Amino acid sequence: MAEQIDELVKKAVTSPEKFTIITSIPNHYIWQKTVYFPAHFNSQEQYKQVIQILKQTLPIAVSQIYFDVKFNQEENNNRIKSTIYALRKSYAEPFLSKENIILDNELFCYLRGALLLNNLEIKTENIKQIQDIDIDKLSFPENTPDKKLYLIALGASLWNGKVSI
């Protein structure tokens, strides 16, 4: 199996076609925090607050991490829900040694794969439903040796450039 994967990667790398490799990072390596900002904050004010939160919360310098933020305007509450994700550069850089690599949260990959095989739309509210899914009852290809790994790979292939979960 590992030889087949190596051969597939070699073909992708030498192919003239444009490609992207999604690499899943275990959830426990990704620091995550959700905070709320007033709706009147502009993007610059939001960014300044995120940097301040990272400086105050993390035990390492901001220069030693990669971070991303998902902002969602909450219409009913007149506030902005912001989810901050951070990853140590020292952990991420070996994965980023090649071009066209995107790092994704392994948990999100798993959830996207499980939701797809369970015929559920990939939406935030479906995360709670994942607890009820029995992966042994999902429709996997015949002779799938590692169902969890298959769900992670499937979910990575569904990555669309947005945090969908």
C-alpha positions in Angstrom: 0.0 0.0 0.0 2.8 2.4 0.9 4.5 1.7 -2.4 1.3 2.5 -4.3 1.0 5.8 -2.5 4.6 6.7 -3.2 4.1 5.9 -6.9 0.9 8.1 -6.9 2.7 11.0 -5.3 5.6 10.7 -7.8 3.1 10.8 -10.7 1.4 13.9 -9.2 4.7 15.7 -8.6 6.1 15.1 -12.1 2.7 15.7 -13.9 2.4 19.0 -15.8 -1.1 19.3 -14.3 -1.6 21.7 -11.4 -2.3 19.8 -8.2 -2.6 20.5 -4.5 -1.7 18.1 -1.6 -3.8 18.5 1.5 -1.9 17.4 4.5 -3.9 16.7 7.7 -2.5 17.9 10.9 -3.6 16.1 14.1 -6.0 18.2 16.1 -4.0 18.2 19.2 -1.1 20.1 17.5 -3.5 23.0 16.6 -4.3 25.6 19.2 -7.8 26.9 18.7 -9.8 29.6 20.5 -13.1 31.2 19.7 -13.7 34.9 20.7 -16.3 37.5 19.9 -15.7 41.0 18.7 -18.2 43.9 18.4 -19.8 44.0 15.0 -18.5 47.6 14.4 -14.8 46.4 14.4 -13.3 46.7 11.0 -10.8 44.0 9.7 -7.8 45.9 11.0 -9.2 46.2 14.5 -10.1 42.5 14.4 -6.6 41.6 13.3 -5.0 43.7 16.0 -7.1 42.0 18.6 -6.2 38.5 17.3 -2.5 39.3 17.5 -3.0 40.6 21.1 -4.9 37.4 22.1 -2.1 35.3 20.6 0.6 37.2 22.4 -1.3 37.0 25.7 -2.4 33.4 25.4 0.4 31.4 23.8 3.6 30.5 25.6 5.7 31.1 22.4 6.2 34.2 20.3 3.8 35.0 17.5 6.8 34.9 15.1 7.1 31.2 15.9 3.6 30.3 14.7 1.4 30.2 11.7 -2.1 31.3 12.4 -5.4 31.6 10.6 -8.7 33.2 11.6 -12.3 32.5 10.6 -14.6 35.5 11.0 -18.4 35.1 11.0 -20.7 38.0 11.3 -23.6 37.0 13.7 -26.6 39.0 12.5 -28.8 38.3 15.5 -26.2 39.2 18.2 -24.6 42.1 16.5 -21.1 40.6 17.0 -18.4 38.8 15.0 -17.6 35.2 16.0 -13.8 34.7 15.4 -12.1 31.3 15.6 -8.3 31.5 15.8 -6.2 28.6 14.8 -2.4 28.5 15.5 0.3 25.9 14.7 4.0 26.0 15.6 6.2 26.8 12.6 8.7 24.2 13.7 5.9 21.5 13.4 4.5 22.8 10.1 7.6 23.6 8.1 8.6 20.0 7.3 5.1 19.6 5.7 5.5 22.8 3.7 8.8 21.9 2.1 7.2 21.3 -1.3 4.9 23.6 -3.3 1.2 23.3 -3.4 0.8 22.0 0.1 -2.2 23.0 2.3 -2.4 22.1 5.9 -5.8 21.1 7.3 -7.1 20.0 10.6 -7.3 16.2 10.7 -10.5 16.4 12.7 -12.1 18.5 10.0 -11.0 16.1 7.4 -12.4 13.2 9.3 -15.7 15.0 9.9 -16.1 15.9 6.2 -15.4 12.3 5.1 -17.8 10.8 7.7 -20.5 13.3 6.9 -20.2 12.6 3.1 -20.4 8.9 3.6 -23.4 9.4 5.9 -25.1 11.6 3.2 -25.2 14.7 5.4 -24.4 18.2 4.2 -21.1 19.6 5.6 -22.3 22.3 7.9 -21.3 23.4 11.4 -24.4 22.1 13.0 -23.7 18.6 11.7 -20.6 18.3 13.9 -22.8 17.3 16.8 -24.3 14.5 14.6 -20.9 12.9 14.1 -21.1 11.5 17.6 -24.0 9.4 16.5 -22.4 8.0 13.4 -21.2 4.4 13.6 -18.4 4.2 11.1 -18.7 0.5 10.7 -22.1 1.1 9.2 -20.8 3.6 6.5 -20.3 2.5 3.0 -16.6 2.0 2.5 -14.9 0.5 -0.6 -14.3 -3.2 -0.3 -11.2 -4.3 1.8 -10.6 -0.8 3.3 -7.8 -1.6 5.8 -8.1 1.5 8.0 -11.5 3.2 8.0 -10.4 6.2 10.1 -7.5 6.9 7.7 -9.9 6.5 4.7 -12.2 9.1 6.2 -9.4 11.5 6.8 -8.1 11.1 3.2 -11.6 11.4 1.8 -12.3 14.6 3.9 -9.0 16.1 2.8 -10.0 15.5 -0.8 -13.2 17.5 -0.1 -11.2 20.6 1.1 -12.5 23.5 -0.9 -10.4 26.4 0.3 -12.8 27.4 3.1 -13.3 26.3 6.7 -16.5 24.5 6.1 -16.9 23.0 9.6 
